[in-house]
């Protein structure tokens, strides 16, 4: 007990006597100091006294599928800043292969009495994944916001970049450059954003009278290495343009083109997705579809705060328009 008092007092910058008054529900402590002590308990991993456990901490779980893709640290920066401005502290939960599962993270966050959860990617985007832990969040009416298109029926507020519009812009750019043998490199087959992109590509191909056979649609993980392997399959079909579902995938595609003895963009044009950090510094600078991260981050915070004030969850999906950023990785189709 004495160690807990000392740790929390040191964390908050108050006396152990003040911490003791908060834990025992005694008067004479300001609301801001009381909140700071309870938050410190959660951050340090100490259990709250039973009589205080019903109150939610000023913590928000921030679930990230990874940090290797630069788009996720960028999102974390925007979301973390927005939470801090509203008096909340993000609890970063990073999913790694063989690590803590998403459902286990949810249990840990609920144990910490978080005030809400933000998911920036995860099981909710995949039709074949386990979704039972989302039922728990919905039953508790815990404010929750999803980033990126979810499977049907979850009922949470969602912030998405328009996947169909992003594919239309990228595919249309290659068509305008005279490409007819276009390949698309997507995420897993049960991934909802990838399904939306696939449907949009098929519609574009039909509308413009070009073929998009199954062999020119490859599914992959969202990494440079997986993108390189998948792009090699597309190159074997004779494509002259590749639309990728992420910037790391696109960088893998560039590597695959060069390993095949070809050039980007003279022989094969490559388009990424996200416009994550440093894509204008690659060789060649990457043509990509930009997600408006700043605007999306502000909407994520707004939806979360709105739920906190109304004591419930909503099922709205807010779409943001993407923007094609043309750089040197695309060029007219080779003759």
mmCIF file of C-alpha atoms in Angstrom:
data_model
loop_
_atom_site.group_PDB
_atom_site.id
_atom_site.type_symbol
_atom_site.label_atom_id
_atom_site.label_comp_id
_atom_site.label_asym_id
_atom_site.label_seq_id
_atom_site.Cartn_x
_atom_site.Cartn_y
_atom_site.Cartn_z
ATOM 1 C CA UNK A 1 0.000 0.000 0.000
ATOM 2 C CA UNK A 2 2.775 2.444 0.958
ATOM 3 C CA UNK A 3 4.588 1.735 -2.307
ATOM 4 C CA UNK A 4 1.435 2.403 -4.270
ATOM 5 C CA UNK A 5 0.913 5.716 -2.464
ATOM 6 C CA UNK A 6 4.519 6.749 -3.113
ATOM 7 C CA UNK A 7 4.439 5.766 -6.808
ATOM 8 C CA UNK A 8 1.176 7.584 -7.489
ATOM 9 C CA UNK A 9 2.229 10.659 -5.493
ATOM 10 C CA UNK A 10 5.486 10.842 -7.446
ATOM 11 C CA UNK A 11 3.655 10.439 -10.761
ATOM 12 C CA UNK A 12 1.149 13.216 -10.030
ATOM 13 C CA UNK A 13 3.439 15.500 -8.047
ATOM 14 C CA UNK A 14 1.359 15.580 -4.868
ATOM 15 C CA UNK A 15 1.822 14.286 -1.329
ATOM 16 C CA UNK A 16 1.069 10.724 -0.266
ATOM 17 C CA UNK A 17 -1.529 12.148 2.100
ATOM 18 C CA UNK A 18 -3.384 13.660 -0.861
ATOM 19 C CA UNK A 19 -3.322 10.327 -2.698
ATOM 20 C CA UNK A 20 -4.648 8.624 0.415
ATOM 21 C CA UNK A 21 -7.528 11.097 0.682
ATOM 22 C CA UNK A 22 -8.531 10.389 -2.927
ATOM 23 C CA UNK A 23 -8.370 6.598 -2.473
ATOM 24 C CA UNK A 24 -10.449 6.791 0.684
ATOM 25 C CA UNK A 25 -13.011 9.198 -0.757
ATOM 26 C CA UNK A 26 -12.182 11.988 1.702
ATOM 27 C CA UNK A 27 -13.073 15.633 0.949
ATOM 28 C CA UNK A 28 -10.605 18.477 0.549
ATOM 29 C CA UNK A 29 -9.134 17.459 -2.836
ATOM 30 C CA UNK A 30 -9.832 19.376 -6.052
ATOM 31 C CA UNK A 31 -11.553 17.592 -8.929
ATOM 32 C CA UNK A 32 -8.532 17.996 -11.200
ATOM 33 C CA UNK A 33 -6.163 16.487 -8.600
ATOM 34 C CA UNK A 34 -8.600 13.649 -7.958
ATOM 35 C CA UNK A 35 -8.791 12.864 -11.695
ATOM 36 C CA UNK A 36 -5.000 13.003 -11.979
ATOM 37 C CA UNK A 37 -4.570 10.532 -9.103
ATOM 38 C CA UNK A 38 -7.087 8.079 -10.574
ATOM 39 C CA UNK A 39 -5.473 8.342 -14.011
ATOM 40 C CA UNK A 40 -2.041 7.710 -12.472
ATOM 41 C CA UNK A 41 -3.400 4.577 -10.809
ATOM 42 C CA UNK A 42 -4.527 3.294 -14.200
ATOM 43 C CA UNK A 43 -1.312 4.222 -15.993
ATOM 44 C CA UNK A 44 0.856 2.586 -13.326
ATOM 45 C CA UNK A 45 -1.222 -0.597 -13.389
ATOM 46 C CA UNK A 46 -2.670 -0.382 -9.863
ATOM 47 C CA UNK A 47 -6.268 -1.426 -9.254
ATOM 48 C CA UNK A 48 -8.655 1.238 -8.117
ATOM 49 C CA UNK A 49 -10.413 0.786 -4.786
ATOM 50 C CA UNK A 50 -13.683 -1.074 -5.246
ATOM 51 C CA UNK A 51 -15.827 1.996 -4.611
ATOM 52 C CA UNK A 52 -14.027 3.873 -7.393
ATOM 53 C CA UNK A 53 -14.031 1.181 -10.058
ATOM 54 C CA UNK A 54 -17.380 2.196 -11.480
ATOM 55 C CA UNK A 55 -15.938 5.492 -12.667
ATOM 56 C CA UNK A 56 -14.191 5.581 -16.003
ATOM 57 C CA UNK A 57 -10.620 6.789 -16.140
ATOM 58 C CA UNK A 58 -9.636 9.616 -18.460
ATOM 59 C CA UNK A 59 -7.887 7.082 -20.648
ATOM 60 C CA UNK A 60 -8.718 6.106 -24.224
ATOM 61 C CA UNK A 61 -7.478 2.895 -25.791
ATOM 62 C CA UNK A 62 -5.776 3.449 -29.154
ATOM 63 C CA UNK A 63 -5.591 0.154 -31.036
ATOM 64 C CA UNK A 64 -2.990 -0.008 -33.821
ATOM 65 C CA UNK A 65 -2.422 -2.989 -36.147
ATOM 66 C CA UNK A 66 1.279 -2.064 -36.529
ATOM 67 C CA UNK A 67 3.687 0.867 -36.572
ATOM 68 C CA UNK A 68 5.914 -0.105 -39.507
ATOM 69 C CA UNK A 69 3.528 1.491 -41.994
ATOM 70 C CA UNK A 70 4.139 5.253 -41.551
ATOM 71 C CA UNK A 71 0.428 6.013 -41.828
ATOM 72 C CA UNK A 72 -0.254 4.571 -38.375
ATOM 73 C CA UNK A 73 2.289 6.676 -36.431
ATOM 74 C CA UNK A 74 0.900 9.687 -38.311
ATOM 75 C CA UNK A 75 -2.625 8.795 -37.190
ATOM 76 C CA UNK A 76 -1.429 8.187 -33.633
ATOM 77 C CA UNK A 77 0.146 11.646 -33.533
ATOM 78 C CA UNK A 78 -3.041 13.382 -34.678
ATOM 79 C CA UNK A 79 -5.345 11.323 -32.453
ATOM 80 C CA UNK A 80 -3.065 11.572 -29.432
ATOM 81 C CA UNK A 81 -2.919 15.346 -29.758
ATOM 82 C CA UNK A 82 -6.685 15.578 -30.048
ATOM 83 C CA UNK A 83 -7.208 13.417 -26.981
ATOM 84 C CA UNK A 84 -4.750 15.488 -24.944
ATOM 85 C CA UNK A 85 -6.566 18.691 -25.887
ATOM 86 C CA UNK A 86 -9.724 17.159 -24.416
ATOM 87 C CA UNK A 87 -8.019 15.998 -21.228
ATOM 88 C CA UNK A 88 -7.583 12.324 -22.119
ATOM 89 C CA UNK A 89 -4.489 10.126 -22.257
ATOM 90 C CA UNK A 90 -4.114 7.540 -25.057
ATOM 91 C CA UNK A 91 -3.206 3.967 -24.123
ATOM 92 C CA UNK A 92 -1.376 2.587 -27.163
ATOM 93 C CA UNK A 93 -2.098 -1.061 -27.990
ATOM 94 C CA UNK A 94 -0.009 -2.441 -30.861
ATOM 95 C CA UNK A 95 -0.949 -5.772 -32.407
ATOM 96 C CA UNK A 96 1.963 -7.934 -33.499
ATOM 97 C CA UNK A 97 2.128 -11.436 -34.898
ATOM 98 C CA UNK A 98 2.143 -13.861 -31.991
ATOM 99 C CA UNK A 99 1.605 -11.030 -29.487
ATOM 100 C CA UNK A 100 -1.410 -9.917 -27.472
ATOM 101 C CA UNK A 101 -4.631 -10.424 -29.411
ATOM 102 C CA UNK A 102 -7.138 -7.666 -30.080
ATOM 103 C CA UNK A 103 -9.720 -9.313 -27.819
ATOM 104 C CA UNK A 104 -7.150 -9.578 -24.990
ATOM 105 C CA UNK A 105 -6.292 -5.911 -25.431
ATOM 106 C CA UNK A 106 -9.988 -5.062 -25.110
ATOM 107 C CA UNK A 107 -10.143 -6.951 -21.812
ATOM 108 C CA UNK A 108 -7.055 -5.123 -20.551
ATOM 109 C CA UNK A 109 -8.549 -1.759 -21.500
ATOM 110 C CA UNK A 110 -11.855 -2.559 -19.810
ATOM 111 C CA UNK A 111 -9.942 -3.572 -16.687
ATOM 112 C CA UNK A 112 -8.319 -0.119 -16.739
ATOM 113 C CA UNK A 113 -11.776 1.484 -16.865
ATOM 114 C CA UNK A 114 -11.022 3.395 -20.082
ATOM 115 C CA UNK A 115 -13.484 6.041 -21.218
ATOM 116 C CA UNK A 116 -13.427 4.906 -24.856
ATOM 117 C CA UNK A 117 -11.584 2.984 -27.550
ATOM 118 C CA UNK A 118 -10.340 3.988 -31.016
ATOM 119 C CA UNK A 119 -9.471 1.237 -33.488
ATOM 120 C CA UNK A 120 -7.322 2.235 -36.478
ATOM 121 C CA UNK A 121 -7.358 -1.243 -38.014
ATOM 122 C CA UNK A 122 -8.090 -4.753 -36.894
ATOM 123 C CA UNK A 123 -10.558 -7.605 -36.922
ATOM 124 C CA UNK A 124 -13.520 -5.329 -37.682
ATOM 125 C CA UNK A 125 -12.236 -4.839 -41.245
ATOM 126 C CA UNK A 126 -12.081 -8.591 -41.975
ATOM 127 C CA UNK A 127 -15.172 -10.694 -42.554
ATOM 128 C CA UNK A 128 -13.563 -13.968 -41.436
ATOM 129 C CA UNK A 129 -12.120 -12.648 -38.155
ATOM 130 C CA UNK A 130 -13.547 -13.056 -34.654
ATOM 131 C CA UNK A 131 -15.817 -10.151 -33.732
ATOM 132 C CA UNK A 132 -17.134 -11.263 -30.323
ATOM 133 C CA UNK A 133 -15.139 -8.693 -28.336
ATOM 134 C CA UNK A 134 -16.965 -5.901 -30.172
ATOM 135 C CA UNK A 135 -20.218 -7.233 -28.723
ATOM 136 C CA UNK A 136 -18.807 -6.590 -25.261
ATOM 137 C CA UNK A 137 -18.016 -2.972 -26.100
ATOM 138 C CA UNK A 138 -21.476 -2.459 -27.543
ATOM 139 C CA UNK A 139 -23.175 -4.028 -24.509
ATOM 140 C CA UNK A 140 -21.243 -1.720 -22.189
ATOM 141 C CA UNK A 141 -22.106 1.261 -24.423
ATOM 142 C CA UNK A 142 -18.445 2.207 -24.323
ATOM 143 C CA UNK A 143 -17.703 5.080 -26.744
ATOM 144 C CA UNK A 144 -15.930 3.472 -29.703
ATOM 145 C CA UNK A 145 -14.741 4.758 -33.080
ATOM 146 C CA UNK A 146 -13.474 2.628 -35.953
ATOM 147 C CA UNK A 147 -11.094 3.951 -38.602
ATOM 148 C CA UNK A 148 -11.473 2.287 -42.029
ATOM 149 C CA UNK A 149 -14.416 0.367 -43.437
ATOM 150 C CA UNK A 150 -15.895 -2.308 -41.111
ATOM 151 C CA UNK A 151 -17.927 -5.428 -41.751
ATOM 152 C CA UNK A 152 -21.689 -4.925 -41.671
ATOM 153 C CA UNK A 153 -23.629 -5.014 -38.437
ATOM 154 C CA UNK A 154 -21.101 -3.840 -35.840
ATOM 155 C CA UNK A 155 -22.950 -0.586 -35.188
ATOM 156 C CA UNK A 156 -20.006 1.650 -34.265
ATOM 157 C CA UNK A 157 -19.134 5.131 -35.490
ATOM 158 C CA UNK A 158 -16.670 4.840 -38.374
ATOM 159 C CA UNK A 159 -14.331 7.255 -40.126
ATOM 160 C CA UNK A 160 -13.212 6.129 -43.590
ATOM 161 C CA UNK A 161 -11.453 7.452 -46.626
ATOM 162 C CA UNK A 162 -13.659 6.644 -49.625
ATOM 163 C CA UNK A 163 -12.093 3.411 -50.923
ATOM 164 C CA UNK A 164 -14.110 3.372 -54.139
ATOM 165 C CA UNK A 165 -13.153 6.965 -54.971
ATOM 166 C CA UNK A 166 -9.475 6.259 -54.287
ATOM 167 C CA UNK A 167 -9.453 3.353 -56.732
ATOM 168 C CA UNK A 168 -11.352 5.360 -59.327
ATOM 169 C CA UNK A 169 -8.731 8.105 -59.133
ATOM 170 C CA UNK A 170 -5.753 5.735 -59.331
ATOM 171 C CA UNK A 171 -7.190 3.431 -62.003
ATOM 172 C CA UNK A 172 -8.460 6.403 -63.989
ATOM 173 C CA UNK A 173 -5.022 8.043 -63.885
ATOM 174 C CA UNK A 174 -3.446 4.983 -65.487
ATOM 175 C CA UNK A 175 -6.194 4.820 -68.099
ATOM 176 C CA UNK A 176 -5.574 8.455 -69.007
ATOM 177 C CA UNK A 177 -1.908 7.604 -69.486
ATOM 178 C CA UNK A 178 -2.870 4.943 -72.015
ATOM 179 C CA UNK A 179 -2.437 1.846 -69.853
ATOM 180 C CA UNK A 180 -4.722 -1.075 -70.659
ATOM 181 C CA UNK A 181 -2.975 -3.949 -68.859
ATOM 182 C CA UNK A 182 -3.489 -2.760 -65.288
ATOM 183 C CA UNK A 183 -3.003 -4.894 -62.188
ATOM 184 C CA UNK A 184 -4.234 -4.191 -58.660
ATOM 185 C CA UNK A 185 -2.503 -5.245 -55.471
ATOM 186 C CA UNK A 186 -4.910 -5.464 -52.517
ATOM 187 C CA UNK A 187 -5.037 -6.608 -48.898
ATOM 188 C CA UNK A 188 -6.533 -9.969 -47.800
ATOM 189 C CA UNK A 189 -9.592 -11.225 -49.647
ATOM 190 C CA UNK A 190 -11.938 -10.786 -46.656
ATOM 191 C CA UNK A 191 -10.682 -7.225 -46.013
ATOM 192 C CA UNK A 192 -13.628 -4.842 -46.483
ATOM 193 C CA UNK A 193 -11.646 -1.804 -47.749
ATOM 194 C CA UNK A 194 -9.927 -4.074 -50.287
ATOM 195 C CA UNK A 195 -13.268 -5.470 -51.368
ATOM 196 C CA UNK A 196 -14.542 -1.950 -51.966
ATOM 197 C CA UNK A 197 -11.442 -1.094 -53.993
ATOM 198 C CA UNK A 198 -11.776 -4.301 -56.012
ATOM 199 C CA UNK A 199 -15.428 -3.597 -56.843
ATOM 200 C CA UNK A 200 -14.538 -0.055 -57.939
ATOM 201 C CA UNK A 201 -11.707 -1.318 -60.167
ATOM 202 C CA UNK A 202 -13.990 -3.833 -61.855
ATOM 203 C CA UNK A 203 -16.575 -1.111 -62.481
ATOM 204 C CA UNK A 204 -13.920 1.218 -63.926
ATOM 205 C CA UNK A 205 -12.555 -1.502 -66.195
ATOM 206 C CA UNK A 206 -16.014 -2.350 -67.519
ATOM 207 C CA UNK A 207 -16.916 1.287 -68.029
ATOM 208 C CA UNK A 208 -13.771 1.955 -70.076
ATOM 209 C CA UNK A 209 -13.753 -1.327 -71.972
ATOM 210 C CA UNK A 210 -10.514 -2.780 -70.592
ATOM 211 C CA UNK A 211 -9.948 -6.238 -69.152
ATOM 212 C CA UNK A 212 -9.304 -6.897 -65.475
ATOM 213 C CA UNK A 213 -9.058 -10.697 -65.252
ATOM 214 C CA UNK A 214 -8.573 -12.522 -61.949
ATOM 215 C CA UNK A 215 -4.852 -13.042 -62.568
ATOM 216 C CA UNK A 216 -4.374 -9.255 -62.492
ATOM 217 C CA UNK A 217 -5.876 -9.010 -58.993
ATOM 218 C CA UNK A 218 -3.516 -10.196 -56.251
ATOM 219 C CA UNK A 219 -4.114 -10.210 -52.494
ATOM 220 C CA UNK A 220 -1.263 -9.672 -50.075
ATOM 221 C CA UNK A 221 -0.254 -8.526 -46.605
ATOM 222 C CA UNK A 222 0.394 -4.801 -46.162
ATOM 223 C CA UNK A 223 4.187 -4.942 -46.120
ATOM 224 C CA UNK A 224 7.012 -4.114 -48.505
ATOM 225 C CA UNK A 225 8.152 -7.745 -48.684
ATOM 226 C CA UNK A 226 4.656 -9.091 -49.342
ATOM 227 C CA UNK A 227 4.060 -6.353 -51.883
ATOM 228 C CA UNK A 228 7.230 -7.313 -53.731
ATOM 229 C CA UNK A 229 6.238 -10.989 -53.921
ATOM 230 C CA UNK A 230 2.692 -10.187 -55.014
ATOM 231 C CA UNK A 231 3.832 -7.634 -57.605
ATOM 232 C CA UNK A 232 6.098 -10.250 -59.182
ATOM 233 C CA UNK A 233 2.966 -12.290 -59.917
ATOM 234 C CA UNK A 234 1.369 -9.291 -61.600
ATOM 235 C CA UNK A 235 4.465 -8.631 -63.690
ATOM 236 C CA UNK A 236 4.277 -12.199 -64.981
ATOM 237 C CA UNK A 237 0.896 -11.327 -66.531
ATOM 238 C CA UNK A 238 2.407 -8.453 -68.516
ATOM 239 C CA UNK A 239 0.930 -5.490 -66.655
ATOM 240 C CA UNK A 240 2.222 -2.002 -67.435
ATOM 241 C CA UNK A 241 0.606 -0.345 -64.409
ATOM 242 C CA UNK A 242 0.024 -1.447 -60.804
ATOM 243 C CA UNK A 243 -2.361 0.121 -58.269
ATOM 244 C CA UNK A 244 -1.430 -0.788 -54.693
ATOM 245 C CA UNK A 245 -3.490 -0.642 -51.492
ATOM 246 C CA UNK A 246 -0.678 0.893 -49.413
ATOM 247 C CA UNK A 247 2.555 2.795 -49.852
ATOM 248 C CA UNK A 248 4.770 -0.015 -48.444
ATOM 249 C CA UNK A 249 3.159 -2.389 -50.948
ATOM 250 C CA UNK A 250 3.932 0.079 -53.720
ATOM 251 C CA UNK A 251 7.576 0.325 -52.659
ATOM 252 C CA UNK A 252 7.696 -3.469 -52.783
ATOM 253 C CA UNK A 253 6.219 -3.325 -56.285
ATOM 254 C CA UNK A 254 8.947 -0.878 -57.372
ATOM 255 C CA UNK A 255 11.551 -3.308 -56.068
ATOM 256 C CA UNK A 256 9.890 -6.196 -57.931
ATOM 257 C CA UNK A 257 9.911 -4.220 -61.189
ATOM 258 C CA UNK A 258 13.635 -3.578 -60.856
ATOM 259 C CA UNK A 259 14.374 -7.176 -59.902
ATOM 260 C CA UNK A 260 12.645 -8.162 -63.144
ATOM 261 C CA UNK A 261 15.071 -5.952 -65.104
ATOM 262 C CA UNK A 262 12.413 -3.322 -65.828
ATOM 263 C CA UNK A 263 12.141 0.384 -65.004
ATOM 264 C CA UNK A 264 9.666 2.534 -63.095
ATOM 265 C CA UNK A 265 7.898 4.350 -64.707
ATOM 266 C CA UNK A 266 9.256 3.754 -68.229
ATOM 267 C CA UNK A 267 8.135 0.097 -68.331
ATOM 268 C CA UNK A 268 5.737 -0.163 -65.391
ATOM 269 C CA UNK A 269 3.890 2.615 -63.557
ATOM 270 C CA UNK A 270 3.218 2.172 -59.820
ATOM 271 C CA UNK A 271 0.634 3.917 -57.598
ATOM 272 C CA UNK A 272 0.477 3.678 -53.810
ATOM 273 C CA UNK A 273 -2.136 4.573 -51.213
ATOM 274 C CA UNK A 274 -1.967 6.840 -48.102
ATOM 275 C CA UNK A 275 0.742 9.362 -49.114
ATOM 276 C CA UNK A 276 2.579 8.488 -45.926
ATOM 277 C CA UNK A 277 5.760 10.240 -44.803
ATOM 278 C CA UNK A 278 8.687 10.519 -47.234
ATOM 279 C CA UNK A 279 6.857 9.170 -50.302
ATOM 280 C CA UNK A 280 8.014 12.290 -52.126
ATOM 281 C CA UNK A 281 11.610 11.297 -51.324
ATOM 282 C CA UNK A 282 11.611 7.764 -52.747
ATOM 283 C CA UNK A 283 13.256 6.804 -56.046
ATOM 284 C CA UNK A 284 11.245 7.642 -58.023
ATOM 285 C CA UNK A 285 8.928 9.822 -55.918
ATOM 286 C CA UNK A 286 5.728 7.820 -55.517
ATOM 287 C CA UNK A 287 2.419 8.677 -57.139
ATOM 288 C CA UNK A 288 -0.114 7.844 -54.443
ATOM 289 C CA UNK A 289 -3.618 8.505 -53.168
ATOM 290 C CA UNK A 290 -3.559 10.762 -50.114
ATOM 291 C CA UNK A 291 -5.768 10.200 -47.089
ATOM 292 C CA UNK A 292 -6.627 13.476 -45.288
ATOM 293 C CA UNK A 293 -5.179 12.342 -41.958
ATOM 294 C CA UNK A 294 -5.552 15.676 -40.153
ATOM 295 C CA UNK A 295 -9.236 16.039 -41.021
ATOM 296 C CA UNK A 296 -9.954 12.396 -40.300
ATOM 297 C CA UNK A 297 -8.220 12.628 -36.926
ATOM 298 C CA UNK A 298 -10.320 15.628 -35.897
ATOM 299 C CA UNK A 299 -13.508 13.786 -36.866
ATOM 300 C CA UNK A 300 -12.432 10.700 -34.891
ATOM 301 C CA UNK A 301 -12.055 12.828 -31.747
ATOM 302 C CA UNK A 302 -15.329 14.647 -32.422
ATOM 303 C CA UNK A 303 -17.273 11.391 -32.755
ATOM 304 C CA UNK A 304 -15.697 9.975 -29.602
ATOM 305 C CA UNK A 305 -16.446 13.100 -27.550
ATOM 306 C CA UNK A 306 -19.988 13.167 -28.909
ATOM 307 C CA UNK A 307 -20.549 9.620 -27.680
ATOM 308 C CA UNK A 308 -19.094 10.428 -24.270
ATOM 309 C CA UNK A 309 -21.518 13.303 -23.841
ATOM 310 C CA UNK A 310 -24.530 11.259 -25.001
ATOM 311 C CA UNK A 311 -23.653 8.042 -23.129
ATOM 312 C CA UNK A 312 -23.896 5.687 -26.064
ATOM 313 C CA UNK A 313 -22.524 4.476 -29.396
ATOM 314 C CA UNK A 314 -23.712 5.327 -32.877
ATOM 315 C CA UNK A 315 -23.411 3.548 -36.198
ATOM 316 C CA UNK A 316 -22.629 6.408 -38.565
ATOM 317 C CA UNK A 317 -19.876 6.081 -41.188
ATOM 318 C CA UNK A 318 -18.244 9.366 -42.157
ATOM 319 C CA UNK A 319 -16.481 9.346 -45.531
ATOM 320 C CA UNK A 320 -13.560 11.572 -46.492
ATOM 321 C CA UNK A 321 -12.526 12.307 -50.055
ATOM 322 C CA UNK A 322 -9.069 11.064 -51.132
ATOM 323 C CA UNK A 323 -6.698 13.033 -53.345
ATOM 324 C CA UNK A 324 -4.464 11.646 -56.081
ATOM 325 C CA UNK A 325 -0.933 13.017 -55.743
ATOM 326 C CA UNK A 326 0.894 12.590 -59.063
ATOM 327 C CA UNK A 327 4.655 12.158 -58.895
ATOM 328 C CA UNK A 328 7.323 10.450 -60.995
ATOM 329 C CA UNK A 329 6.373 6.784 -60.515
ATOM 330 C CA UNK A 330 3.706 6.994 -63.254
ATOM 331 C CA UNK A 331 4.150 7.765 -66.959
ATOM 332 C CA UNK A 332 2.449 7.043 -70.299
ATOM 333 C CA UNK A 333 2.135 3.367 -71.183
ATOM 334 C CA UNK A 334 5.130 1.955 -73.099
ATOM 335 C CA UNK A 335 4.610 1.574 -76.813
#
